[in-house]
Amino acid sequence: MSTVRRILVHRASFVIGLLLLVLGAAVIAGVGQAQRTPGVTDALPAGYDSTKAAQVLDTLPQQEGSTALVLVTRTDDGRLTDDQVQQVRTALGGLDVQDVTAPRSPQAVVTSDDGTAALAVLPVATIDASSTATAVKALRSQLTRDVPDGLRAQVTGPAGIQADLAAVFDGADVRLLAVTASVVALLLIITYRSPVLWVVPLAVVGIADQVAAVAATRVLAALGVPWDESTTGILSVLVFGAGTNYALLLISRYRDELRTHESRYDAMRVALRRAAEAVLASASTVVVGVLCLALSVIPTTRALGIASAVGVVVALVFVLVALPGLLVACGRWVFWPKVPRVGSTVLTEGHSVWRRVGDGVARRPSVFAAGVVVVLAALAVGLGFTRLGLPTAEQFLSKPEAISAADRLARSFPAGSTEPATVVTRDAAAATSALQKVDGVGRVAAGASGDGWSELSVVLDDAPDSAAARATVERMRAALAGGPTSYVGGATAQAVDLSAGSTRDRLVVIPLVLVLVLGALVLLLRSLVAPVLLVATVVGTYLASLGASWWIFTEVFGFSALDEGTPLLAFLFLVALGVDYNIFLVTRAREEAATHGPREGMLRALAATGGVITSAGILLAAVFAVLGVLPLVVLAQLGTVICLGVLLDTLLVRTVLVPSLGLVLGDRFWWPRRVGPGDGVPAEETARVPAGV
């Protein structure tokens, strides 16, 4: 490691950093991201009933790619006249849209019993979301032109919903990158109070973000793991957040060392030595944590874990290799107007706001610790009211055409018409007979067949993905059990299986993450008590943020439930990233304790790291909040929970609770290791308390 540090801060270090950035740009331009090859089961849990149904359907020779429902109503919501019905049939019969099959007969356009709506089911022969979106866009455009005045034509059904979902991500990467970079730039300017310095870390992390996207998608393609549009979006937020955090810590150390070293190369050498341990430990913890998602039964969740691990490694390399060289090459002037000079100080240890906070906590640490625990417990009360399973109709922050059309369709036709359940069976007659006896099943119709399989389209009485529809799916499966091989699929069945798969993932991944993170902390700190307490504080933060977020979601945003994936992903990122700040604090406390003892060491560590950790936490919270720019509820929920959790961890847990526990326990906090004067830590490591950010 020492050889690497000498190379990184050599006088040719600028060349090393520049070469890495040029190489990164070449990778972005010359290699590019791998192309997705979407499959029908990418987001479905492996081995579950609906997944098997989708796999069988994909092999049937007559199977169309998707289905669009065209709903026509009067603009005044009145009854359709006979002339208007005929005009609708003529307009729909004359459709000429690539990949969309027009109604073959007037009878294919049916009117509702109340006479207020006409409905046509149109096969859409597309193979992926992009081509479906193109076909639906063209269909909507032609309907707008051809449907007579006074009538309203809307497209819903599986194809319409898929198209509207694809539209959410149209240009999303550029929009997300622009907003994220702007937020990071603003917060860096506020943090450093310099018109120049912020450019260097932002440029390094920005290039790292693009390299990470290329590397991650290439790795996923090589491993054969499918990913979706949200994977690269969350990856970008993670790389910006983690990379900027690491940069903040390194720059803080470097600025402090410039006050005691004439040579900026020597200053960076010492800064890199002191920051590297915490940064490497932090990155390792995040990588280990996110890789646990590789055990998920949902392919796209596995992809997110692998992509996140690749992204954090790329961010780490760019921050520890490219950033030091560029900072050294820029010289002290990059900190203008507050240029650090040898012998200069910003705030002495005793006058630091964070030292004053620490002194206040030290007067009654038990009271402060108990107070924080009570606050976290109170916020976590919301967990008792939390519901999981967000219906399809509520997955968009703003209601698109497919959802509003589905709502209108349910007023005139059976609510389940928008997305019928699909059954594939070896015996169509027996399955049809069994299904017709199931409560909640409205109509059973034969579909495609081939290779010994038959498709049945089952219209349910209740709206797709509703609690009643899910119960009907369970009854359908029970009715088919014991007979010829049959699988129940479709949107509602997939929601049931996603719920079961998500529950399984939480039961497997969460305990594993806790064990691995705890093990990493034990190895890093060579202690048992401190790691257990640190993990416990992070878990408490997670529970509090999830409970508090539930009240925000229900009372402010009006969401009826959490998405099934939100609790697991929020837990993973909060634990992995939340441990970061504790690592930064306690590794510094261990260094300071070698000279000043455990109590004073903890206070000096808080004084030294308070500014940089708070800045990093606020920045990370803001970056994850940026997920809300995409109009999907699941991303808004994930961003909200992580944002709130990071703020709780940064401003309350790391500032008050962890120091309180360290002060109450004293030497026992580090058990079985003895931390104090004479424990073997070099004195040069703790000779001074930097001013922080």
Coordinates of N, CA and C in Angstrom, one line a residue, residues 201-202 205 241-253 279 315-316 318-320 323:
P201 N -13.5 17.2 -7.8 CA -14.2 16.0 -7.5 C -15.4 15.7 -8.3
L202 N -16.1 16.7 -8.7 CA -17.3 16.5 -9.6 C -16.9 15.9 -10.9
V205 N -15.8 12.2 -10.3 CA -17.0 11.3 -10.0 C -17.9 11.2 -11.2
G241 N -23.2 9.5 -5.0 CA -23.3 9.6 -3.6 C -22.1 9.1 -2.9
A242 N -21.7 7.8 -3.2 CA -20.6 7.2 -2.6 C -19.3 7.8 -3.0
G243 N -19.1 8.1 -4.3 CA -17.9 8.7 -4.8 C -17.6 10.0 -4.2
T244 N -18.7 10.8 -4.1 CA -18.5 12.2 -3.6 C -18.2 12.1 -2.1
N245 N -18.8 11.2 -1.4 CA -18.5 11.0 0.0 C -17.0 10.6 0.2
Y246 N -16.5 9.7 -0.6 CA -15.1 9.4 -0.4 C -14.2 10.6 -0.8
A247 N -14.6 11.3 -1.8 CA -13.8 12.5 -2.2 C -13.8 13.6 -1.0
L248 N -15.0 13.8 -0.4 CA -15.0 14.7 0.7 C -14.1 14.3 1.8
L249 N -14.0 13.1 2.2 CA -13.1 12.6 3.3 C -11.7 12.8 2.9
L250 N -11.3 12.5 1.7 CA -9.9 12.6 1.2 C -9.5 14.1 1.2
I251 N -10.4 14.9 0.6 CA -10.1 16.3 0.5 C -10.0 17.0 1.8
S252 N -10.8 16.6 2.8 CA -10.8 17.1 4.1 C -9.4 16.8 4.8
R253 N -9.0 15.6 4.6 CA -7.7 15.2 5.2 C -6.5 16.0 4.5
V279 N -11.8 4.8 3.9 CA -12.5 4.7 2.6 C -12.6 3.3 2.1
A315 N -16.0 3.8 -8.5 CA -15.9 5.1 -7.8 C -14.7 5.1 -6.8
L316 N -14.4 4.1 -6.1 CA -13.3 4.0 -5.2 C -12.0 4.2 -6.0
F318 N -11.4 5.6 -8.9 CA -11.3 7.0 -9.4 C -10.9 8.0 -8.3
V319 N -11.5 7.8 -7.1 CA -11.3 8.7 -6.0 C -9.9 8.5 -5.5
L320 N -9.4 7.3 -5.3 CA -8.1 7.1 -4.7 C -7.0 7.1 -5.7
L323 N -8.2 11.3 -8.3 CA -8.4 12.5 -7.6 C -7.1 13.0 -6.9

